[in-house]
Short mmCIF file of C-alpha atoms in Angstrom, two decimals:
data_model
loop_
_atom_site.label_atom_id
_atom_site.label_comp_id
_atom_site.label_asym_id
_atom_site.label_seq_id
_atom_site.Cartn_x
_atom_site.Cartn_y
_atom_site.Cartn_z
CA MET A 8 -127.91 -64.07 46.26
CA THR A 9 -126.47 -62.94 42.93
CA GLU A 10 -123.49 -60.65 42.40
CA ASP A 11 -125.91 -57.82 41.67
CA GLY A 12 -127.65 -58.64 44.92
CA LEU A 13 -124.31 -58.41 46.71
CA ARG A 14 -123.69 -55.02 45.12
CA GLN A 15 -127.08 -53.80 46.26
CA ALA A 16 -126.59 -55.15 49.78
CA LEU A 17 -123.19 -53.45 50.11
CA GLY A 18 -124.68 -50.18 48.92
CA ILE A 19 -127.36 -50.40 51.61
CA LEU A 20 -124.89 -51.46 54.31
CA ALA A 21 -122.64 -48.50 53.48
CA GLY A 22 -125.52 -46.27 54.60
CA ASP A 23 -125.96 -42.56 54.03
CA THR A 24 -122.63 -41.19 52.81
CA THR A 25 -123.56 -37.55 52.42
CA PRO A 26 -120.74 -35.45 53.88
CA SER A 27 -121.55 -33.14 56.76
CA PRO A 28 -121.48 -29.44 55.79
CA SER A 29 -118.27 -28.82 57.73
CA ALA A 30 -116.38 -31.95 56.59
CA ALA A 31 -114.48 -30.30 53.73
CA SER A 32 -113.45 -27.28 55.76
CA GLU A 33 -112.26 -29.53 58.61
CA VAL A 34 -109.98 -31.38 56.22
CA ALA A 35 -108.57 -28.10 54.89
CA SER A 36 -108.07 -26.76 58.40
CA ILE A 37 -106.26 -29.84 59.75
CA ALA A 38 -104.07 -30.12 56.64
CA SER A 39 -103.20 -26.44 56.86
CA ARG A 40 -102.13 -26.80 60.52
CA ARG A 41 -99.90 -29.76 59.70
CA VAL A 42 -98.26 -27.97 56.77
CA ARG A 43 -97.68 -24.86 58.92
CA ARG A 44 -96.08 -26.93 61.68
CA ARG A 45 -93.71 -28.52 59.22
CA ARG A 46 -92.72 -25.13 57.75
CA LEU A 47 -92.16 -23.66 61.21
CA ALA A 48 -89.73 -26.43 62.09
CA VAL A 49 -87.87 -25.96 58.82
CA GLY A 50 -87.58 -22.17 59.25
CA ALA A 51 -86.27 -22.33 62.79
CA ALA A 52 -83.73 -24.96 61.88
CA ALA A 53 -82.50 -22.82 59.00
CA PHE A 54 -81.82 -20.08 61.56
CA ALA A 55 -79.58 -22.44 63.52
CA VAL A 56 -77.70 -23.37 60.36
CA VAL A 57 -77.08 -19.69 59.60
CA LEU A 58 -75.55 -19.31 63.05
CA GLY A 59 -73.26 -22.16 62.21
CA ALA A 60 -72.27 -20.57 58.92
CA VAL A 61 -71.21 -17.30 60.58
CA GLY A 62 -68.95 -19.11 63.00
CA LEU A 63 -71.02 -19.31 66.17
CA PHE A 64 -71.15 -23.03 65.71
CA GLY A 65 -68.16 -25.34 66.17
CA ASP A 66 -64.49 -24.77 66.79
CA GLY A 67 -63.68 -24.39 63.10
CA ARG A 68 -61.11 -27.16 62.96
CA GLU A 69 -61.35 -29.46 60.01
CA SER A 70 -62.30 -33.04 60.71
CA SER A 71 -59.82 -35.76 59.97
CA VAL A 72 -62.52 -37.92 58.39
CA ARG A 73 -62.33 -37.96 54.60
CA THR A 74 -65.32 -36.86 52.56
CA VAL A 75 -66.23 -36.87 48.89
CA PRO A 76 -66.65 -33.68 46.84
CA ALA A 77 -69.96 -31.83 46.56
CA GLY A 78 -72.38 -33.42 44.15
CA PRO A 79 -75.50 -32.30 42.31
CA THR A 80 -78.55 -31.03 44.13
CA THR A 81 -80.56 -33.65 45.98
CA PRO A 82 -83.23 -34.93 43.54
CA GLY A 83 -85.91 -35.82 46.10
CA PRO A 84 -86.60 -36.50 49.77
CA THR A 85 -83.71 -38.24 51.46
CA VAL A 86 -82.77 -39.84 54.73
CA VAL A 87 -79.30 -39.77 56.24
CA ALA A 88 -78.07 -43.28 56.91
CA LEU A 89 -75.07 -44.70 58.73
CA THR A 90 -73.67 -47.88 57.21
CA ARG A 91 -72.19 -50.76 59.12
CA GLY A 92 -68.81 -49.69 57.74
CA GLY A 93 -69.18 -46.22 59.31
CA ALA A 94 -70.05 -44.27 56.14
CA VAL A 95 -72.63 -41.47 56.26
CA ARG A 96 -74.85 -41.38 53.20
CA LEU A 97 -77.82 -39.43 51.94
CA VAL A 98 -80.22 -41.99 50.53
CA ASP A 99 -83.10 -41.16 48.17
CA VAL A 100 -86.28 -42.52 49.78
CA SER A 101 -87.98 -43.10 46.43
CA ASN A 102 -85.42 -45.58 45.09
CA GLY A 103 -82.75 -46.30 47.74
CA ARG A 104 -79.94 -44.82 45.68
CA THR A 105 -77.09 -43.06 47.44
CA VAL A 106 -77.43 -39.40 46.54
CA ARG A 107 -74.19 -38.45 48.26
CA THR A 108 -71.63 -40.01 50.56
CA LEU A 109 -70.77 -37.37 53.14
CA VAL A 110 -68.27 -39.42 55.14
CA GLU A 111 -66.61 -42.54 53.80
CA ARG A 112 -65.88 -44.40 57.03
CA GLY A 113 -65.09 -44.25 60.72
CA VAL A 114 -68.38 -42.96 62.14
CA ASP A 115 -69.69 -44.95 65.08
CA GLY A 116 -71.35 -42.45 67.41
CA GLY A 117 -74.70 -41.79 65.78
CA VAL A 118 -76.01 -39.65 62.95
CA THR A 119 -78.81 -37.10 62.70
CA ARG A 120 -79.87 -34.12 60.66
CA SER A 121 -81.17 -30.61 61.28
CA PRO A 122 -84.96 -30.37 60.85
CA ASP A 123 -84.59 -28.48 57.56
CA GLY A 124 -82.30 -31.22 56.26
CA THR A 125 -79.39 -28.94 55.36
CA THR A 126 -76.91 -29.99 58.03
CA VAL A 127 -75.85 -33.48 59.06
CA TYR A 128 -74.50 -34.18 62.54
CA TYR A 129 -72.53 -37.28 63.37
CA GLY A 130 -70.44 -38.51 66.26
CA ASP A 131 -67.47 -40.64 67.17
CA SER A 132 -68.05 -42.87 70.16
CA GLY A 133 -64.61 -42.41 71.71
CA THR A 134 -62.91 -45.04 73.85
CA GLY A 135 -62.94 -45.71 77.58
CA CYS A 136 -63.69 -42.49 79.44
CA ALA A 137 -62.39 -40.37 76.56
CA ASN A 138 -64.92 -38.60 74.38
CA GLY A 139 -65.10 -38.66 70.65
CA TRP A 140 -66.21 -35.61 68.67
CA ILE A 141 -69.49 -34.49 67.23
CA HIS A 142 -69.07 -33.14 63.70
CA ILE A 143 -71.28 -31.15 61.36
CA VAL A 144 -71.23 -31.28 57.57
CA PRO A 145 -73.52 -29.59 55.04
CA ALA A 146 -75.86 -32.11 53.44
CA ASP A 147 -74.97 -30.76 49.99
CA GLY A 148 -71.30 -31.64 50.61
CA SER A 149 -70.25 -28.06 49.86
CA SER A 150 -67.66 -27.96 52.64
CA PRO A 151 -65.75 -30.52 54.70
CA PRO A 152 -66.94 -31.61 58.14
CA LYS A 153 -66.09 -29.49 61.15
CA ARG A 154 -65.67 -30.56 64.72
CA LEU A 155 -68.45 -29.11 66.82
CA VAL A 156 -68.06 -30.29 70.40
CA GLU A 157 -66.71 -33.25 72.37
CA GLY A 158 -69.37 -35.90 72.80
CA THR A 159 -71.36 -38.54 71.02
CA ARG A 160 -74.91 -39.35 69.83
CA PRO A 161 -76.02 -35.87 68.74
CA SER A 162 -79.71 -34.98 68.46
CA VAL A 163 -81.05 -31.62 67.24
CA SER A 164 -84.19 -30.09 68.78
CA PRO A 165 -87.27 -29.74 66.55
CA ASP A 166 -86.78 -25.96 66.35
CA GLY A 167 -83.10 -26.44 65.46
CA THR A 168 -81.78 -24.23 68.26
CA ARG A 169 -80.50 -26.85 70.74
CA LEU A 170 -78.26 -29.86 70.54
CA ALA A 171 -78.47 -32.82 72.92
CA PHE A 172 -75.60 -35.28 73.24
CA TRP A 173 -73.66 -37.46 75.68
CA THR A 174 -70.24 -36.81 77.18
CA ARG A 175 -68.08 -38.93 79.47
CA GLN A 176 -65.50 -38.05 82.04
CA SER A 177 -63.45 -40.00 84.60
CA GLY A 178 -65.21 -40.39 87.91
CA ASP A 179 -64.29 -41.90 91.27
CA THR A 180 -64.81 -45.50 90.26
CA GLY A 181 -65.40 -45.37 86.53
CA CYS A 182 -66.73 -43.13 83.82
CA ASP A 183 -69.41 -40.58 84.63
CA LEU A 184 -71.90 -40.15 81.84
CA SER A 185 -73.55 -36.78 81.25
CA LEU A 186 -76.41 -35.82 79.03
CA VAL A 187 -75.85 -32.29 77.76
CA VAL A 188 -78.33 -29.91 76.15
CA ARG A 189 -76.47 -27.04 74.55
CA VAL A 190 -77.59 -23.88 72.79
CA PRO A 191 -74.83 -23.41 70.21
CA ALA A 192 -75.72 -19.79 69.58
CA THR A 193 -75.02 -18.77 73.18
CA GLY A 194 -72.98 -21.64 74.56
CA ALA A 195 -75.55 -22.14 77.37
CA GLU A 196 -75.74 -25.70 78.66
CA GLN A 197 -77.90 -27.92 80.84
CA ARG A 198 -76.26 -31.08 82.12
CA TRP A 199 -77.51 -34.25 83.82
CA THR A 200 -74.86 -36.61 85.10
CA ARG A 201 -75.18 -40.29 85.86
CA PRO A 202 -72.19 -41.14 88.08
CA ASN A 203 -70.41 -44.26 87.02
CA GLY A 204 -73.06 -44.54 84.35
CA TYR A 205 -70.94 -45.76 81.50
CA PHE A 206 -69.81 -49.33 81.36
CA ARG A 207 -66.69 -49.75 79.32
CA GLY A 208 -67.57 -51.06 75.89
CA GLY A 209 -71.31 -50.74 76.43
CA PRO A 210 -73.55 -48.92 74.00
CA ILE A 211 -74.46 -45.29 74.50
CA GLU A 212 -78.13 -44.72 73.89
CA ARG A 213 -79.85 -42.66 71.23
CA ILE A 214 -81.56 -39.43 72.21
CA ASP A 215 -84.76 -38.16 70.60
CA TRP A 216 -86.57 -34.87 71.21
CA SER A 217 -90.28 -34.64 71.89
CA PRO A 218 -92.09 -32.61 69.20
CA ASP A 219 -92.61 -29.72 71.62
CA GLY A 220 -88.90 -29.68 72.53
CA ARG A 221 -89.61 -30.05 76.25
CA ARG A 222 -88.60 -33.66 76.80
CA LEU A 223 -85.94 -36.11 75.69
CA LEU A 224 -86.46 -39.78 75.03
CA ILE A 225 -83.48 -41.95 75.81
CA SER A 226 -83.61 -45.19 73.87
CA LYS A 227 -83.35 -48.67 75.27
CA ASN A 228 -84.04 -47.55 78.85
CA LEU A 229 -87.39 -46.04 77.86
CA LEU A 230 -86.34 -43.00 79.83
CA VAL A 231 -88.05 -39.65 79.39
CA LEU A 232 -86.26 -36.57 80.72
CA ASP A 233 -88.35 -33.46 81.35
CA LEU A 234 -86.09 -30.52 80.52
CA THR A 235 -88.26 -28.15 82.50
CA ARG A 236 -87.71 -30.13 85.69
CA PRO A 237 -84.00 -30.72 86.27
CA GLY A 238 -83.29 -33.79 88.37
CA PRO A 239 -81.06 -36.82 88.55
CA LEU A 240 -80.71 -38.90 85.43
CA ASP A 241 -81.76 -42.24 86.80
CA GLY A 242 -84.53 -44.77 86.67
CA ALA A 243 -86.92 -42.52 88.59
CA THR A 244 -87.95 -40.85 85.35
CA SER A 245 -88.46 -43.97 83.27
CA ILE A 246 -91.91 -44.60 81.85
CA PRO A 247 -93.75 -47.28 83.84
CA LEU A 248 -94.77 -49.12 80.70
CA THR A 249 -96.91 -52.09 81.51
CA ILE A 250 -98.84 -54.19 79.09
CA ALA A 251 -101.85 -56.28 80.06
CA THR A 252 -101.95 -59.76 78.60
CA GLY A 253 -105.03 -61.64 77.46
CA ASN A 254 -105.32 -63.58 80.72
CA GLY A 255 -105.41 -60.43 82.80
CA LYS A 256 -101.78 -60.45 83.94
CA GLU A 257 -99.64 -57.42 83.42
CA VAL A 258 -96.09 -57.60 82.20
CA ARG A 259 -93.46 -54.93 82.28
CA HIS A 260 -92.02 -54.76 78.84
CA SER A 261 -88.32 -55.50 78.60
CA PRO A 262 -86.48 -52.29 77.79
CA ASP A 263 -83.57 -54.02 76.06
CA ASP A 264 -82.89 -53.58 72.38
CA ILE A 265 -86.16 -51.98 71.45
CA ALA A 266 -86.45 -49.34 68.76
CA LEU A 267 -87.83 -46.08 70.10
CA ALA A 268 -88.58 -42.70 68.57
CA TRP A 269 -90.80 -39.78 69.30
CA ARG A 270 -93.48 -39.43 66.67
CA PRO A 271 -94.81 -35.93 66.00
CA GLY A 272 -98.60 -36.10 66.12
CA ALA A 273 -101.72 -34.01 65.96
CA GLY A 274 -100.91 -32.35 69.30
CA ASP A 275 -97.59 -30.91 70.36
CA GLU A 276 -96.92 -33.82 72.71
CA GLY A 277 -96.74 -36.60 70.12
CA ARG A 278 -96.43 -40.26 70.95
CA ILE A 279 -93.51 -42.61 71.46
CA ALA A 280 -93.20 -45.31 68.82
CA MET A 281 -91.67 -48.55 70.06
CA GLU A 282 -91.23 -52.07 68.80
CA VAL A 283 -92.93 -54.78 70.84
CA SER A 284 -93.37 -58.52 70.67
CA CYS A 285 -96.14 -59.21 73.11
CA CYS A 286 -99.73 -58.62 73.92
CA GLY A 287 -101.30 -61.33 71.80
CA LEU A 288 -99.92 -59.89 68.57
CA PRO A 289 -98.79 -62.45 65.97
CA LEU A 290 -95.28 -63.61 66.83
CA ASP A 291 -94.25 -64.12 63.22
CA GLU A 292 -94.26 -60.36 62.72
CA SER A 293 -92.71 -57.43 64.51
CA HIS A 294 -95.04 -54.65 65.63
CA VAL A 295 -94.43 -50.96 66.20
CA VAL A 296 -96.96 -49.40 68.57
CA LEU A 297 -97.59 -45.85 69.75
CA VAL A 298 -97.28 -45.26 73.48
CA ASP A 299 -98.69 -42.42 75.53
CA PRO A 300 -95.53 -40.86 77.07
CA ASP A 301 -97.33 -39.93 80.28
CA ALA A 302 -99.56 -42.90 80.97
CA GLY A 303 -97.23 -45.54 79.53
CA THR A 304 -100.13 -47.24 77.76
CA ILE A 305 -100.29 -48.39 74.17
CA ASP A 306 -102.50 -46.15 72.05
CA ALA A 307 -102.37 -47.80 68.66
CA LEU A 308 -100.60 -50.23 66.40
CA LEU A 309 -98.64 -48.15 63.90
CA PHE A 310 -97.46 -50.90 61.58
CA SER A 311 -96.31 -54.49 61.42
CA SER A 312 -93.24 -55.77 59.64
CA ASP A 313 -91.68 -59.09 58.73
CA SER A 314 -88.43 -58.01 60.43
CA ARG A 315 -87.59 -56.30 63.69
CA PRO A 316 -86.79 -52.56 63.64
CA VAL A 317 -83.77 -51.62 65.77
CA VAL A 318 -83.63 -47.90 64.90
CA LEU A 319 -86.66 -45.76 64.03
CA ASP A 320 -87.02 -42.15 62.96
CA PHE A 321 -89.93 -40.00 61.76
CA ASP A 322 -89.99 -37.08 59.38
CA PRO A 323 -91.01 -33.74 60.99
CA SER A 324 -94.69 -34.25 60.10
CA GLY A 325 -94.76 -37.69 61.72
CA ASP A 326 -96.36 -39.21 58.62
CA ASP A 327 -93.32 -41.01 57.19
CA VAL A 328 -91.10 -43.37 59.16
CA ALA A 329 -87.69 -44.82 58.31
CA TRP A 330 -86.11 -47.73 60.14
CA VAL A 331 -83.20 -50.12 60.09
CA ASP A 332 -84.08 -53.69 60.94
CA ASP A 333 -82.08 -56.35 62.75
CA LYS A 334 -80.70 -57.59 59.43
CA GLY A 335 -79.32 -54.16 58.53
CA ARG A 336 -82.02 -53.39 55.97
CA LEU A 337 -83.13 -49.79 55.56
CA ARG A 338 -86.85 -49.30 55.04
CA VAL A 339 -89.26 -46.42 54.67
CA ARG A 340 -93.02 -46.35 55.17
CA ASP A 341 -94.75 -43.34 53.69
CA THR A 342 -97.91 -41.46 54.52
CA LEU A 343 -99.94 -43.77 52.29
CA GLY A 344 -98.78 -46.84 54.20
CA ARG A 345 -96.46 -48.10 51.47
CA THR A 346 -93.21 -49.70 52.62
CA ARG A 347 -90.08 -49.56 50.49
CA SER A 348 -86.80 -51.34 51.08
CA LEU A 349 -83.85 -49.02 50.44
CA GLY A 350 -81.01 -51.53 50.65
CA ALA A 351 -78.97 -53.43 53.21
CA GLY A 352 -75.78 -52.96 55.24
CA TYR A 353 -77.03 -50.10 57.41
CA ARG A 354 -76.75 -49.44 61.12
CA GLU A 355 -78.79 -46.28 61.72
CA VAL A 356 -81.06 -43.83 59.96
CA ALA A 357 -82.40 -40.32 60.57
CA TRP A 358 -84.89 -38.32 58.58
CA VAL B 10 -103.86 -22.85 46.52
CA ARG B 11 -103.75 -25.23 43.57
CA ALA B 12 -103.31 -28.17 45.93
CA ASP B 13 -106.23 -26.97 48.07
CA GLU B 14 -108.44 -26.69 45.02
CA ALA B 15 -107.39 -30.10 43.74
CA VAL B 16 -108.09 -31.75 47.10
CA ALA B 17 -111.44 -29.92 47.36
CA GLU B 18 -112.34 -31.30 43.95
CA LEU B 19 -111.36 -34.80 45.03
CA PHE B 20 -113.39 -34.36 48.19
CA ALA B 21 -116.51 -33.44 46.24
CA GLY B 22 -116.08 -36.37 43.89
CA MET B 23 -114.87 -39.14 46.17
CA TYR B 24 -115.88 -38.49 49.76
CA SER B 25 -119.16 -40.41 49.62
CA SER B 26 -117.74 -43.53 48.00
CA LEU B 27 -114.73 -43.55 50.35
CA LEU B 28 -116.95 -43.14 53.39
CA GLY B 29 -119.03 -46.12 52.27
CA THR B 30 -115.87 -48.13 51.64
CA ALA B 31 -114.49 -47.33 55.08
CA ARG B 32 -117.78 -48.31 56.74
CA LEU B 33 -117.71 -51.66 55.02
CA LEU B 34 -114.04 -52.29 55.83
CA LEU B 35 -114.08 -51.29 59.48
CA ASP B 36 -115.23 -53.44 62.36
CA ASP B 37 -116.58 -50.26 63.90
CA PRO B 38 -118.27 -48.19 61.16
CA GLY B 39 -118.46 -45.26 63.58
CA HIS B 40 -114.80 -44.58 62.85
CA ALA B 41 -115.28 -44.35 59.11
CA GLU B 42 -115.56 -40.57 58.97
CA GLU B 43 -112.32 -40.18 60.94
CA VAL B 44 -110.52 -42.56 58.61
CA VAL B 45 -111.71 -40.79 55.48
CA GLN B 46 -110.91 -37.39 56.93
CA GLU B 47 -107.40 -38.54 57.86
CA ALA B 48 -106.90 -39.90 54.34
CA PHE B 49 -107.79 -36.56 52.76
CA VAL B 50 -105.55 -34.70 55.22
CA ARG B 51 -102.59 -36.97 54.46
CA VAL B 52 -103.03 -36.65 50.74
CA ARG B 53 -103.25 -32.85 51.06
CA VAL B 54 -100.11 -32.68 53.24
CA ALA B 55 -98.21 -34.98 50.88
CA TRP B 56 -99.59 -33.36 47.71
CA TRP B 57 -96.18 -32.15 46.58
CA ARG B 58 -95.00 -35.74 46.49
CA ILE B 59 -97.81 -37.00 44.29
CA ARG B 60 -96.13 -36.77 40.94
CA ASP B 61 -99.21 -37.62 38.89
CA PRO B 62 -102.33 -35.77 40.17
CA GLU B 63 -104.43 -38.04 37.99
CA ARG B 64 -103.54 -40.84 40.37
CA ALA B 65 -104.50 -38.92 43.50
CA GLY B 66 -107.80 -40.79 43.61
CA ALA B 67 -105.96 -44.10 43.67
CA TYR B 68 -103.71 -42.80 46.47
CA LEU B 69 -106.80 -41.81 48.44
CA ARG B 70 -108.35 -45.26 48.07
CA ALA B 71 -105.07 -46.88 49.10
CA THR B 72 -104.82 -44.63 52.14
CA VAL B 73 -108.37 -45.41 53.23
CA ALA B 74 -107.71 -49.15 52.85
CA ASN B 75 -104.45 -48.89 54.82
CA LEU B 76 -105.95 -46.77 57.57
CA ALA B 77 -108.94 -49.10 57.85
CA ARG B 78 -106.60 -52.12 58.10
CA THR B 79 -104.58 -50.38 60.83
CA ASP B 80 -107.77 -49.50 62.69
CA VAL B 81 -109.00 -53.10 62.57
CA ARG B 82 -105.62 -54.35 63.88
CA ARG B 83 -105.54 -51.69 66.58
CA ARG B 84 -108.96 -52.71 67.79
CA ALA B 85 -107.97 -56.37 67.75
CA LEU B 86 -104.94 -55.44 69.84
CA ALA B 87 -107.08 -53.46 72.27
CA ARG B 88 -109.55 -56.31 72.65
CA VAL B 89 -106.79 -58.77 73.46
CA ARG B 90 -104.80 -56.54 75.67
CA GLU B 91 -106.11 -53.70 77.67
CA PRO B 92 -109.72 -53.44 78.81
CA GLN B 93 -109.41 -49.80 79.87
CA TYR B 94 -108.10 -48.88 76.43
CA ALA B 95 -111.06 -50.53 74.79
CA ARG B 96 -113.34 -48.55 77.06
CA ALA B 97 -111.45 -45.34 76.36
CA GLY B 98 -112.01 -45.86 72.67
CA GLY B 99 -115.80 -45.89 73.23
CA GLY B 100 -118.33 -43.80 71.43
CA THR B 101 -119.17 -46.77 69.27
CA VAL B 102 -121.89 -46.15 66.75
CA PRO B 103 -124.25 -49.07 66.19
CA ALA B 104 -123.37 -50.95 63.03
CA ALA B 105 -125.68 -50.39 60.10
CA GLU B 106 -126.94 -53.98 60.24
CA ASP B 107 -128.27 -53.40 63.74
CA THR B 108 -130.73 -50.79 62.62
CA ALA B 109 -134.31 -51.88 62.17
CA ILE B 110 -134.64 -50.77 58.57
CA LEU B 111 -132.32 -53.49 57.25
CA ARG B 112 -133.77 -56.64 55.83
CA ASP B 113 -132.62 -60.01 57.13
CA GLU B 114 -130.75 -60.65 53.92
CA HIS B 115 -128.63 -57.54 54.44
CA ARG B 116 -127.93 -58.40 58.06
CA ARG B 117 -126.64 -61.78 56.92
CA VAL B 118 -124.42 -60.14 54.29
CA ALA B 119 -123.00 -57.80 56.93
CA ALA B 120 -122.31 -60.67 59.30
CA ALA B 121 -120.74 -62.78 56.55
CA LEU B 122 -118.57 -59.85 55.48
CA ARG B 123 -117.27 -59.42 59.02
CA HIS B 124 -116.17 -63.04 59.11
CA LEU B 125 -113.97 -62.68 56.05
CA PRO B 126 -110.19 -62.25 56.50
CA GLY B 127 -109.13 -58.63 56.01
CA ARG B 128 -107.69 -58.95 52.52
CA GLN B 129 -110.70 -60.86 51.23
CA ARG B 130 -113.07 -58.31 52.68
CA GLU B 131 -111.09 -55.53 51.01
CA CYS B 132 -111.27 -57.27 47.63
CA ILE B 133 -115.03 -57.80 47.91
CA VAL B 134 -115.72 -54.19 48.94
CA LEU B 135 -113.49 -52.69 46.27
CA ARG B 136 -114.90 -55.01 43.60
CA TYR B 137 -118.61 -54.94 44.41
CA TYR B 138 -119.03 -51.61 46.19
CA LEU B 139 -116.59 -49.39 44.31
CA ASP B 140 -116.82 -51.45 41.10
CA LEU B 141 -113.05 -51.38 40.62
CA SER B 142 -111.30 -53.64 38.13
CA GLU B 143 -108.85 -56.31 39.28
CA ALA B 144 -105.95 -54.12 38.16
CA GLU B 145 -107.29 -51.14 40.11
CA ILE B 146 -107.83 -53.27 43.22
CA ALA B 147 -104.30 -54.63 42.89
CA ALA B 148 -102.89 -51.09 42.68
CA THR B 149 -104.95 -49.99 45.68
CA LEU B 150 -103.90 -52.88 47.89
CA GLY B 151 -100.33 -53.14 46.62
CA VAL B 152 -100.70 -56.77 45.53
CA THR B 153 -100.70 -58.54 42.16
CA PRO B 154 -103.86 -58.92 40.03
CA GLY B 155 -103.50 -62.69 40.45
CA SER B 156 -103.62 -62.29 44.20
CA VAL B 157 -106.76 -60.13 43.88
CA LYS B 158 -108.40 -62.85 41.79
CA THR B 159 -107.53 -65.49 44.38
CA HIS B 160 -108.76 -63.43 47.34
CA THR B 161 -111.99 -62.49 45.53
CA HIS B 162 -112.65 -66.09 44.54
CA ARG B 163 -112.09 -67.34 48.09
CA ALA B 164 -114.20 -64.54 49.53
CA LEU B 165 -117.10 -65.30 47.21
CA ALA B 166 -116.85 -68.97 48.10
CA ALA B 167 -116.89 -68.15 51.82
CA LEU B 168 -119.81 -65.77 51.39
CA GLY B 169 -121.57 -68.41 49.31
CA VAL B 170 -121.29 -70.92 52.12
CA ARG B 171 -122.67 -68.45 54.62
CA LEU B 172 -125.35 -66.99 52.40
CA GLU B 173 -126.22 -70.13 50.42
CA GLY B 174 -126.57 -69.78 46.71
CA LEU B 175 -124.09 -67.04 45.88
CA ALA B 176 -122.19 -68.05 42.75
#
């Protein structure tokens, strides 16, 4: 067979490629829904930020953490990243440059951003049974950080109206750990307490909202909390994630040190993205898969990487993902599947 | 509206060739339409980020190649791992080479193509189906032109062994 013969054979194997009459309109319809969903999230989050600006948010006291002055307008899409030294930076996803340093040092209790990107939340971890503080700071650096509430590991709901975080208090035999969901505009709270749940010096887990705002994903324990069904915060609500191996045996995946995040998807439910090293996948790479949050089964392989993600976060559309790997490198994978390295020395990232 | 019009224009001009490309890259050609549709949706949603609209076609090709690669890996994962998942993903459309109208020669090309490693298969399809240059293939796959040359050469050699006589 000649090269021309190969061309001809490929043309025949490709088959009839005439688009169906509705194909173009289906593309327009799906794209329009995704764009609308993204705009809705941004608008609602802006509402929450306005509440903050008129004083319904925070106790108004200035944070003791030093910041740098306001800089020029953000040139492009950014992520908010926490460095190993405790600095909070806005990083340009197109080139990895620091657009603005919002906090120079001292942050160790997580970082996140409102869905519209205008407000950054960060936390201090506190010591022993004593809480640190959650702070807010405008992403444009136009005003200094303010203390918001006692707690750590803040996470803002997709509609921007609720804040989830952890608090600790002294219990009978140790520190009780509570997960709090607060509506800053009204002060209303829901609270789930795990008695004696905090081990001195142990890590406090990240919290991530489901795209529909009805459930919380608690990292490392692979725990999903249904906010519509209050109950104890214990292992009873963890996802029974089991993975079948090639020889027919099933293994329960170890919940330790895995990167987890809720990925917005085509439906409101979304999927949980988690890093796995199992299931017959090549061991020289790390793999992030999508898990059905109800069935606990793996739906798809999202991407593979030459290093192991330890923190993952998706943009509101679910198309772009940012992660920090086990070597402290910050990376972004965009909607076209291109991965960019944005530098090293990072601990966490949020879109 | 401008973005909608631009994507509609791309759709009219590129859908057919991308659908053929996806069919040749996927292990299960029945998923090709989904892959191409998803590629157009992603490019439309991310239109504001495409700084040079002239390159939107290249972005589309890259997205189709990436989505096809992910689909092939996902299916490999499902085959290894979870039988019920593989069943749930059913609805498989018979591959083109299984239809009676194909000549033996074409069936052999299809089988040989399926045996190629992913990157080699991509290079062959982009080179001989889409008629892209080495530079264009390199841009689509995110590799160097030298790497494209190597993959294409190895793929042709492997196809030659299987098909006997291909230079």
